[in-house]
Amino acid sequence: MSQTRVDSAPYRPSRRAALASGQPISELMHQALSRPELISLAAGFVEQTTLPLAPSKTAIDRLLTDVAAGRAALQYGTTAGYLPLREALLDRWLKADGVSPDSAQVSVDQVVITAGSNQLLHLAAESMLDPGDIVLCAAPTYFVFLGTLANMGIRSIGVASDGEGMLPDALEATLAELDEKGELPLVKAIYVTSYFDNPGSISLAEERRPQIIDMARRWSRRGRIFVIEDAAYRELRYEGEDIPSMLSFDEAGDTVISAGTFSKCYAPGLRVGWGILPRDLVKPVLEQKGNLDFGSPNFAQHVMHAVLEAGRLDAHIERLRGAYRKKRDAMLEAAEQHFRPLAGVEWIAPRGGLYVWVSLPANIDTGPKGTLFSRAMDAGVLYVPGQYCFPKEGPCQHNTIRLSFGVQPDDRIREGMRLLSEAIAAEMDSSDAEPIEAIL
Ligand SMILES: Cc1ncc(COP(=O)(O)O)c(C=O)c1O
């Protein structure tokens, strides 16, 4: 029988698929993985040698030795997540905030476990936003969340920040401006990475936390404006004391959504994250999640609970802090040595987190199409162009770079910084370095 070749009918990408293309994360990961000789100061991965083999093995062994517990862990779980883990998480969060469980505004039914905190951010966005809605974000901010918003057809607008995070005055001015344009009803949320943010490793100052929450409530006259607090890096603190979460300032309990994760402080491979949600957001988020996966991987949740039960998490975090402090210092020392001699190159020394944010003279374009990016790649070093970290609308600094000290060992960090400084010096010297307006 002869076979007739049938041409495939054309694939018609969904609107969402079209909106998803061109996001930077996959391209950067591809660059890093396809050229292993490159020193990637781009990836926000955690340090390989700190990944907790021993506490995880103990937890898994214990879990699987107990037949009933092992079977329960290997079965489907509930949509909201493993109750003992949710209880332990809430307890830990309240303790960090200095709140006693009796006086707490939140209870365990407001805690939802997700596959990483990215999923929580996504589900929260799905539950409150429609295409054309607006989220106000600190500028710069976590570029993957900006991608999530873009993917959903949501407008992200940048609010100016300084060394202590989002500026309340700038937020007020942005809200007033949107109100004047009749766009206040579209504003549904304010997104802030409250501890050691990505990309600047800046924490939102304690006194600004209640101010931003009050502002969200005051401007909620055309519908609720939530504050999304992304606390992914809360535990990665190398200096100073912890400060209370934004959630702890939400006296009415209706405004703040807190997202947390074990990815940075334990193991991203387990992908256990969570959200603490205002009461009326719990059901919509669970309904979204029910349709998506009806529960995050149950085994990972049981493992994480066993690690917490055995009291192994805090010891691990202490170890991590020591390791990252050393790597941060290696990057900062290399910056002093190689960047300091370059006029107009500045950086923020982080007290926690995984990143160093660098600003170059205003006429240097750090973007993926600029010559510095290819010079750096040719020299053997990869960075994240700062422009990715700015919301679609609002100010954008094209002369910025995000560097991570998370994944590379000290000697590669130093070498990467040296190579990058040479690329920057060459770029600064190049006769064709034009004013940035001419490049864009
Ligand atoms: C600010 C911020 N939030 C959330 C996440 C998501 O982490 P995960 O989904 O692994 O919990 C990251 C990861 O890099 C991050 O930098």
Short mmCIF file of C-alpha atoms and ligand atoms in Angstrom, two decimals:
data_model
loop_
_atom_site.label_atom_id
_atom_site.label_comp_id
_atom_site.label_asym_id
_atom_site.label_seq_id
_atom_site.Cartn_x
_atom_site.Cartn_y
_atom_site.Cartn_z
CA MET A 1 0.00 0.00 0.00
CA SER A 2 1.48 3.33 -0.97
CA GLN A 3 1.91 5.88 1.76
CA THR A 4 0.73 9.39 0.99
CA ARG A 5 2.68 12.07 2.78
CA VAL A 6 0.33 14.43 4.53
CA ASP A 7 1.73 17.86 5.31
CA SER A 8 1.21 18.96 8.86
CA ALA A 9 -1.35 21.65 9.24
CA PRO A 10 0.24 24.80 10.61
CA TYR A 11 0.61 25.03 14.37
CA ARG A 12 -1.36 27.96 15.70
CA PRO A 13 0.33 29.11 18.90
CA SER A 14 -1.96 30.34 21.62
CA ARG A 15 -1.78 33.98 22.58
CA ARG A 16 -0.06 32.89 25.80
CA ALA A 17 2.54 30.90 23.88
CA ALA A 18 3.30 33.90 21.71
CA LEU A 19 3.60 36.13 24.75
CA ALA A 20 5.93 33.63 26.43
CA SER A 21 8.55 33.73 23.69
CA GLY A 22 11.61 35.90 24.07
CA GLN A 23 11.83 35.60 27.86
CA PRO A 24 15.46 35.88 28.93
CA ILE A 25 15.68 33.03 31.44
CA SER A 26 15.83 30.12 28.99
CA GLU A 27 18.25 31.89 26.68
CA LEU A 28 20.64 32.68 29.54
CA MET A 29 20.50 29.11 30.83
CA HIS A 30 21.08 27.82 27.31
CA GLN A 31 24.16 30.06 26.88
CA ALA A 32 25.58 28.88 30.20
CA LEU A 33 24.94 25.19 29.51
CA SER A 34 26.00 25.13 25.85
CA ARG A 35 29.39 26.69 26.57
CA PRO A 36 30.62 25.03 29.77
CA GLU A 37 33.96 26.85 29.48
CA LEU A 38 32.13 30.15 30.10
CA ILE A 39 32.33 31.46 33.65
CA SER A 40 28.70 32.15 34.31
CA LEU A 41 28.22 34.93 36.80
CA ALA A 42 24.66 34.99 35.50
CA ALA A 43 22.95 31.92 36.94
CA GLY A 44 21.13 32.33 40.24
CA PHE A 45 21.78 28.64 41.02
CA VAL A 46 22.91 27.71 44.49
CA GLU A 47 26.41 26.45 45.30
CA GLN A 48 26.71 22.79 44.31
CA THR A 49 28.94 21.70 47.20
CA THR A 50 26.56 23.06 49.83
CA LEU A 51 23.63 20.95 48.69
CA PRO A 52 22.51 18.99 51.76
CA LEU A 53 23.14 15.32 50.98
CA ALA A 54 23.41 14.02 54.55
CA PRO A 55 20.29 15.59 56.09
CA SER A 56 18.28 14.66 52.99
CA LYS A 57 19.49 11.06 53.08
CA THR A 58 18.66 10.74 56.78
CA ALA A 59 15.20 12.20 56.18
CA ILE A 60 14.49 9.95 53.19
CA ASP A 61 15.81 6.82 54.96
CA ARG A 62 13.68 7.53 58.00
CA LEU A 63 10.65 8.19 55.87
CA LEU A 64 10.96 5.03 53.79
CA THR A 65 11.79 2.80 56.72
CA ASP A 66 8.44 3.57 58.27
CA VAL A 67 6.11 1.64 55.94
CA ALA A 68 2.98 3.69 56.61
CA ALA A 69 4.78 7.04 56.45
CA GLY A 70 6.68 5.98 53.33
CA ARG A 71 3.53 4.91 51.53
CA ALA A 72 1.74 8.11 52.55
CA ALA A 73 4.64 10.14 51.14
CA LEU A 74 4.57 8.23 47.86
CA GLN A 75 0.81 8.69 47.46
CA TYR A 76 -0.90 11.82 46.08
CA GLY A 77 -1.28 14.52 48.71
CA THR A 78 -3.80 17.31 49.13
CA THR A 79 -4.07 20.44 46.99
CA ALA A 80 -3.09 22.74 49.87
CA GLY A 81 -0.16 20.53 50.85
CA TYR A 82 1.00 18.32 53.71
CA LEU A 83 -0.59 19.68 56.89
CA PRO A 84 2.31 19.04 59.29
CA LEU A 85 4.64 20.88 56.90
CA ARG A 86 2.22 23.81 56.64
CA GLU A 87 2.01 23.94 60.44
CA ALA A 88 5.79 23.81 60.81
CA LEU A 89 6.24 26.53 58.20
CA LEU A 90 3.78 28.87 59.78
CA ASP A 91 5.30 28.28 63.18
CA ARG A 92 8.77 29.08 61.82
CA TRP A 93 7.56 32.21 60.04
CA LEU A 94 5.76 33.55 63.12
CA LYS A 95 8.78 32.84 65.31
CA ALA A 96 11.03 34.78 62.90
CA ASP A 97 8.56 37.68 63.11
CA GLY A 98 8.48 37.50 66.92
CA VAL A 99 4.74 36.78 66.88
CA SER A 100 3.28 34.26 69.32
CA PRO A 101 0.91 31.72 67.73
CA ASP A 102 -1.90 32.88 70.08
CA SER A 103 -1.76 36.48 68.90
CA ALA A 104 -1.17 35.63 65.22
CA GLN A 105 -3.62 36.99 62.64
CA VAL A 106 -2.96 34.07 60.32
CA SER A 107 -3.76 30.40 60.69
CA VAL A 108 -2.63 27.24 58.97
CA ASP A 109 -5.57 27.17 56.54
CA GLN A 110 -4.01 30.24 54.91
CA VAL A 111 -0.80 28.36 54.09
CA VAL A 112 -0.54 26.67 50.68
CA ILE A 113 2.42 24.57 49.56
CA THR A 114 3.52 25.02 45.96
CA ALA A 115 6.15 23.64 43.60
CA GLY A 116 8.64 26.40 44.38
CA SER A 117 7.62 29.93 45.17
CA ASN A 118 7.43 30.68 41.46
CA GLN A 119 4.31 28.56 41.32
CA LEU A 120 2.80 30.50 44.19
CA LEU A 121 3.54 33.80 42.43
CA HIS A 122 1.99 32.40 39.28
CA LEU A 123 -1.14 31.08 41.02
CA ALA A 124 -1.61 34.35 42.92
CA ALA A 125 -1.29 36.24 39.63
CA GLU A 126 -3.77 33.87 37.93
CA SER A 127 -6.23 34.40 40.76
CA MET A 128 -6.28 38.18 40.70
CA LEU A 129 -5.15 39.46 37.29
CA ASP A 130 -6.69 39.77 33.86
CA PRO A 131 -4.91 40.85 30.68
CA GLY A 132 -4.38 44.60 30.78
CA ASP A 133 -4.24 44.77 34.59
CA ILE A 134 -1.31 46.45 36.28
CA VAL A 135 1.24 45.28 38.84
CA LEU A 136 3.56 47.88 40.35
CA CYS A 137 7.05 46.49 40.91
CA ALA A 138 10.19 47.80 42.53
CA ALA A 139 12.62 48.72 39.75
CA PRO A 140 14.78 46.74 39.27
CA THR A 141 13.11 43.47 40.27
CA TYR A 142 13.01 39.67 39.80
CA PHE A 143 12.90 39.22 36.04
CA VAL A 144 11.24 35.80 36.02
CA PHE A 145 8.17 37.29 37.70
CA LEU A 146 8.20 40.05 35.10
CA GLY A 147 8.12 37.25 32.51
CA THR A 148 5.18 35.60 34.30
CA LEU A 149 3.27 38.87 34.10
CA ALA A 150 4.20 39.50 30.47
CA ASN A 151 3.10 35.96 29.65
CA MET A 152 -0.33 36.74 31.05
CA GLY A 153 -0.66 40.05 29.20
CA ILE A 154 -0.29 42.00 32.45
CA ARG A 155 1.32 45.45 32.50
CA SER A 156 4.27 45.78 34.88
CA ILE A 157 5.15 49.32 35.92
CA GLY A 158 8.42 50.13 37.68
CA VAL A 159 8.53 52.16 40.87
CA ALA A 160 11.86 53.82 41.68
CA SER A 161 13.90 52.23 44.49
CA ASP A 162 17.02 53.20 46.39
CA GLY A 163 19.42 51.31 48.65
CA GLU A 164 16.54 50.55 51.02
CA GLY A 165 14.07 49.23 48.47
CA MET A 166 10.94 50.65 46.90
CA LEU A 167 10.48 54.38 47.62
CA PRO A 168 7.09 55.02 49.25
CA ASP A 169 6.99 58.54 47.77
CA ALA A 170 7.58 57.17 44.28
CA LEU A 171 4.84 54.58 44.83
CA GLU A 172 2.43 57.30 45.97
CA ALA A 173 3.29 59.40 42.91
CA THR A 174 2.80 56.42 40.56
CA LEU A 175 -0.59 55.60 42.08
CA ALA A 176 -1.68 59.26 41.87
CA GLU A 177 -0.60 59.43 38.24
CA LEU A 178 -2.48 56.25 37.35
CA ASP A 179 -5.54 57.56 39.16
CA GLU A 180 -5.39 60.75 37.15
CA LYS A 181 -5.29 58.72 33.94
CA GLY A 182 -8.31 56.71 35.09
CA GLU A 183 -6.19 53.55 35.40
CA LEU A 184 -6.39 53.02 39.16
CA PRO A 185 -9.00 50.24 38.82
CA LEU A 186 -6.47 48.26 36.78
CA VAL A 187 -3.90 48.27 39.61
CA LYS A 188 -4.26 44.95 41.40
CA ALA A 189 -0.95 44.41 43.18
CA ILE A 190 2.37 45.78 44.33
CA TYR A 191 5.25 43.30 44.09
CA VAL A 192 8.25 43.57 46.40
CA THR A 193 11.09 41.15 47.10
CA SER A 194 11.32 42.07 50.75
CA TYR A 195 14.66 40.49 51.72
CA PHE A 196 17.95 40.70 49.75
CA ASP A 197 16.16 41.09 46.49
CA ASN A 198 17.03 39.80 43.09
CA PRO A 199 18.90 41.61 41.42
CA GLY A 200 20.24 44.15 43.95
CA SER A 201 20.30 42.10 47.20
CA ILE A 202 18.55 45.06 48.82
CA SER A 203 16.07 44.55 51.66
CA LEU A 204 13.05 46.77 51.98
CA ALA A 205 13.65 49.00 55.04
CA GLU A 206 11.55 48.05 58.07
CA GLU A 207 9.89 51.47 58.34
CA ARG A 208 8.83 51.35 54.67
CA ARG A 209 6.97 48.05 55.11
CA PRO A 210 3.91 49.39 56.96
CA GLN A 211 3.98 52.54 54.80
CA ILE A 212 3.61 50.50 51.60
CA ILE A 213 0.85 48.36 53.11
CA ASP A 214 -1.02 51.48 54.31
CA MET A 215 -0.65 52.98 50.87
CA ALA A 216 -2.02 49.85 49.19
CA ARG A 217 -5.05 49.97 51.48
CA ARG A 218 -5.59 53.71 51.05
CA TRP A 219 -5.51 53.40 47.25
CA SER A 220 -7.79 50.34 47.27
CA ARG A 221 -10.90 52.49 46.87
CA ARG A 222 -11.56 51.08 43.37
CA GLY A 223 -10.88 47.47 44.40
CA ARG A 224 -8.29 45.71 46.54
CA ILE A 225 -4.63 46.27 45.82
CA PHE A 226 -2.61 43.36 47.22
CA VAL A 227 1.00 43.53 48.29
CA ILE A 228 2.95 40.48 47.12
CA GLU A 229 5.92 39.94 49.40
CA ASP A 230 8.50 37.61 47.85
CA ALA A 231 10.71 36.41 50.70
CA ALA A 232 12.82 33.92 48.71
CA TYR A 233 16.11 35.09 50.25
CA ARG A 234 15.02 35.77 53.83
CA GLU A 235 17.31 33.11 55.29
CA LEU A 236 20.39 34.01 53.24
CA ARG A 237 21.56 36.75 55.62
CA TYR A 238 25.28 37.24 56.15
CA GLU A 239 25.20 40.35 58.33
CA GLY A 240 22.78 42.12 60.64
CA GLU A 241 19.52 40.97 62.18
CA ASP A 242 16.38 39.63 60.56
CA ILE A 243 13.53 42.13 60.28
CA PRO A 244 9.79 41.43 60.53
CA SER A 245 8.04 40.40 57.33
CA MET A 246 5.57 42.64 55.54
CA LEU A 247 2.92 40.13 56.55
CA SER A 248 3.48 41.01 60.21
CA PHE A 249 2.45 44.62 59.47
CA ASP A 250 -0.79 43.63 57.73
CA GLU A 251 -3.04 44.25 60.70
CA ALA A 252 -6.28 43.71 58.82
CA GLY A 253 -4.88 40.54 57.26
CA ASP A 254 -6.38 41.30 53.86
CA THR A 255 -3.52 42.80 51.90
CA VAL A 256 -0.24 40.88 52.05
CA ILE A 257 0.54 37.65 50.20
CA SER A 258 3.86 36.22 51.39
CA ALA A 259 5.76 33.79 49.19
CA GLY A 260 8.57 31.66 50.60
CA THR A 261 10.75 28.80 49.40
CA PHE A 262 13.26 26.17 50.48
CA SER A 263 15.03 26.52 47.13
CA LYS A 264 17.64 28.99 48.30
CA CYS A 265 18.10 27.90 51.91
CA TYR A 266 17.95 24.13 51.38
CA ALA A 267 17.64 22.54 47.93
CA PRO A 268 16.02 23.87 44.75
CA GLY A 269 15.76 20.31 43.40
CA LEU A 270 13.02 19.57 45.94
CA ARG A 271 11.14 22.63 44.70
CA VAL A 272 9.11 23.17 47.85
CA GLY A 273 7.71 26.67 48.18
CA TRP A 274 4.70 28.15 49.89
CA GLY A 275 2.38 31.08 50.25
CA ILE A 276 0.64 32.64 53.22
CA LEU A 277 -2.48 34.20 51.77
CA PRO A 278 -5.24 36.57 52.83
CA ARG A 279 -8.29 34.49 53.73
CA ASP A 280 -10.38 35.36 50.70
CA LEU A 281 -7.57 34.46 48.30
CA VAL A 282 -7.09 30.91 49.61
CA LYS A 283 -10.05 29.36 47.79
CA PRO A 284 -9.33 30.93 44.38
CA VAL A 285 -5.67 29.93 44.59
CA LEU A 286 -6.58 26.36 45.59
CA GLU A 287 -9.07 26.17 42.75
CA GLN A 288 -6.40 27.27 40.28
CA LYS A 289 -4.02 24.75 41.76
CA GLY A 290 -6.66 22.03 41.73
CA ASN A 291 -7.03 22.47 38.00
CA LEU A 292 -3.29 22.57 37.51
CA ASP A 293 -1.84 19.74 39.59
CA PHE A 294 -4.15 19.11 42.59
CA GLY A 295 -1.13 19.27 44.91
CA SER A 296 2.61 19.76 44.65
CA PRO A 297 4.92 16.72 44.75
CA ASN A 298 3.99 15.05 48.01
CA PHE A 299 7.25 13.17 48.54
CA ALA A 300 9.30 16.38 48.47
CA GLN A 301 6.98 17.89 51.07
CA HIS A 302 7.38 14.90 53.38
CA VAL A 303 11.15 15.01 52.98
CA MET A 304 11.24 18.70 53.80
CA HIS A 305 9.03 18.11 56.82
CA ALA A 306 11.31 15.32 58.04
CA VAL A 307 14.33 17.63 57.68
CA LEU A 308 12.57 20.29 59.76
CA GLU A 309 11.43 17.72 62.34
CA ALA A 310 14.98 16.47 62.76
CA GLY A 311 16.12 20.06 63.41
CA ARG A 312 18.57 19.89 60.50
CA LEU A 313 17.49 23.01 58.60
CA ASP A 314 18.96 25.66 60.90
CA ALA A 315 22.33 23.94 61.07
CA HIS A 316 22.34 23.77 57.29
CA ILE A 317 21.45 27.46 56.96
CA GLU A 318 24.35 28.38 59.26
CA ARG A 319 26.70 26.40 57.04
CA LEU A 320 25.29 28.04 53.94
CA ARG A 321 25.70 31.50 55.38
CA GLY A 322 29.38 30.82 56.05
CA ALA A 323 29.91 29.50 52.51
CA TYR A 324 28.09 32.34 50.75
CA ARG A 325 29.65 35.00 52.95
CA LYS A 326 33.03 33.78 51.73
CA LYS A 327 31.93 33.82 48.10
CA ARG A 328 30.37 37.23 48.44
CA ASP A 329 33.65 38.48 49.91
CA ALA A 330 35.57 36.94 47.00
CA MET A 331 33.36 38.84 44.55
CA LEU A 332 33.59 42.10 46.47
CA GLU A 333 37.37 41.83 46.82
CA ALA A 334 37.65 41.18 43.10
CA ALA A 335 35.39 44.19 42.44
CA GLU A 336 37.69 46.36 44.56
CA GLN A 337 40.72 45.09 42.71
CA HIS A 338 39.44 45.09 39.13
CA PHE A 339 36.45 47.44 38.99
CA ARG A 340 37.63 50.19 41.34
CA PRO A 341 40.19 51.56 38.86
CA LEU A 342 37.44 51.94 36.22
CA ALA A 343 35.90 55.42 36.48
CA GLY A 344 32.13 55.38 36.87
CA VAL A 345 31.81 51.67 37.74
CA GLU A 346 29.85 51.21 40.98
CA TRP A 347 28.32 48.29 42.81
CA ILE A 348 26.22 47.48 45.86
CA ALA A 349 27.87 45.40 48.59
CA PRO A 350 25.17 42.91 49.64
CA ARG A 351 24.45 41.91 53.25
CA GLY A 352 22.62 38.79 52.06
CA GLY A 353 21.22 37.11 48.96
CA LEU A 354 23.16 35.92 45.93
CA TYR A 355 23.73 38.96 43.75
CA VAL A 356 25.88 42.01 43.18
CA TRP A 357 24.31 44.81 41.16
CA VAL A 358 26.77 46.81 39.10
CA SER A 359 26.24 50.18 37.37
CA LEU A 360 28.52 51.31 34.57
CA PRO A 361 28.90 54.78 33.07
CA ALA A 362 25.62 55.89 31.49
CA ASN A 363 26.91 55.55 27.91
CA ILE A 364 27.71 51.85 28.21
CA ASP A 365 24.95 49.56 26.97
CA THR A 366 25.08 46.22 28.83
CA GLY A 367 22.20 44.73 26.83
CA PRO A 368 22.35 41.43 24.87
CA LYS A 369 22.68 43.30 21.58
CA GLY A 370 25.35 45.69 22.84
CA THR A 371 29.06 45.19 22.23
CA LEU A 372 29.93 44.73 25.92
CA PHE A 373 27.81 41.57 26.16
CA SER A 374 29.59 39.95 23.19
CA ARG A 375 32.99 41.20 24.38
CA ALA A 376 32.32 39.56 27.75
CA MET A 377 31.18 36.32 26.11
CA ASP A 378 34.26 36.29 23.89
CA ALA A 379 36.40 36.82 26.97
CA GLY A 380 34.64 33.84 28.57
CA VAL A 381 32.25 35.39 31.08
CA LEU A 382 28.46 35.64 31.17
CA TYR A 383 26.37 38.17 33.09
CA VAL A 384 22.69 39.11 33.25
CA PRO A 385 22.01 42.38 31.42
CA GLY A 386 20.37 44.65 33.99
CA GLN A 387 17.70 45.77 31.52
CA TYR A 388 15.92 42.41 31.96
CA CYS A 389 15.21 43.36 35.56
CA PHE A 390 13.20 46.47 34.77
CA PRO A 391 9.44 46.36 34.34
CA LYS A 392 8.09 47.04 30.84
CA GLU A 393 6.89 50.52 31.79
CA GLY A 394 8.84 53.03 33.83
CA PRO A 395 12.53 53.78 34.18
CA CYS A 396 15.12 51.35 32.79
CA GLN A 397 18.88 51.53 33.34
CA HIS A 398 20.59 50.03 30.29
CA ASN A 399 24.01 50.43 31.87
CA THR A 400 23.52 47.85 34.65
CA ILE A 401 24.58 44.25 35.26
CA ARG A 402 23.45 41.52 37.65
CA LEU A 403 26.23 39.25 38.87
CA SER A 404 25.74 36.17 40.99
CA PHE A 405 28.29 34.68 43.37
CA GLY A 406 26.00 31.73 44.05
CA VAL A 407 27.26 28.97 41.83
CA GLN A 408 30.93 29.53 40.94
CA PRO A 409 33.79 28.59 43.27
CA ASP A 410 35.94 31.46 44.63
CA ASP A 411 38.72 31.17 42.04
CA ARG A 412 36.23 31.22 39.13
CA ILE A 413 34.46 34.22 40.68
CA ARG A 414 37.79 36.09 40.84
CA GLU A 415 38.72 35.10 37.30
CA GLY A 416 35.27 35.97 35.97
CA MET A 417 35.47 39.41 37.58
CA ARG A 418 38.93 39.98 36.09
CA LEU A 419 37.73 39.01 32.61
CA LEU A 420 34.64 41.16 32.94
CA SER A 421 36.65 44.17 34.09
CA GLU A 422 38.85 43.79 31.00
CA ALA A 423 35.78 43.68 28.75
CA ILE A 424 34.36 46.77 30.48
CA ALA A 425 37.69 48.61 30.18
CA ALA A 426 37.87 47.76 26.47
CA GLU A 427 34.30 48.93 26.00
CA MET A 428 35.01 52.19 27.80
CA ASP A 429 38.09 52.73 25.65
CA SER A 430 36.40 51.90 22.40
CA SER A 431 36.08 54.95 20.25
CA ASP A 432 32.57 54.01 19.18
CA ALA A 433 31.13 54.14 22.71
CA GLU A 434 28.33 56.54 21.90
CA PRO A 435 25.74 58.14 24.18
CA ILE A 436 23.24 55.41 25.04
CA GLU A 437 20.30 57.23 23.41
CA ALA A 438 22.11 56.81 20.08
CA ILE A 439 22.56 53.08 20.63
CA LEU A 440 18.97 52.28 21.56
C1 LIG B 1 13.18 36.70 43.99
C2 LIG B 1 12.88 35.27 43.69
N1 LIG B 1 11.67 34.80 43.95
C3 LIG B 1 11.33 33.53 43.68
C4 LIG B 1 12.25 32.66 43.13
C5 LIG B 1 11.76 31.27 42.80
O1 LIG B 1 12.32 30.25 43.45
P1 LIG B 1 11.62 28.81 43.52
O2 LIG B 1 10.51 28.77 42.54
O3 LIG B 1 12.69 27.84 43.22
O4 LIG B 1 11.10 28.72 44.92
C6 LIG B 1 13.54 33.09 42.83
C7 LIG B 1 14.51 32.19 42.18
O5 LIG B 1 15.57 32.54 41.78
C8 LIG B 1 13.87 34.44 43.12
O6 LIG B 1 15.07 34.94 42.84
#
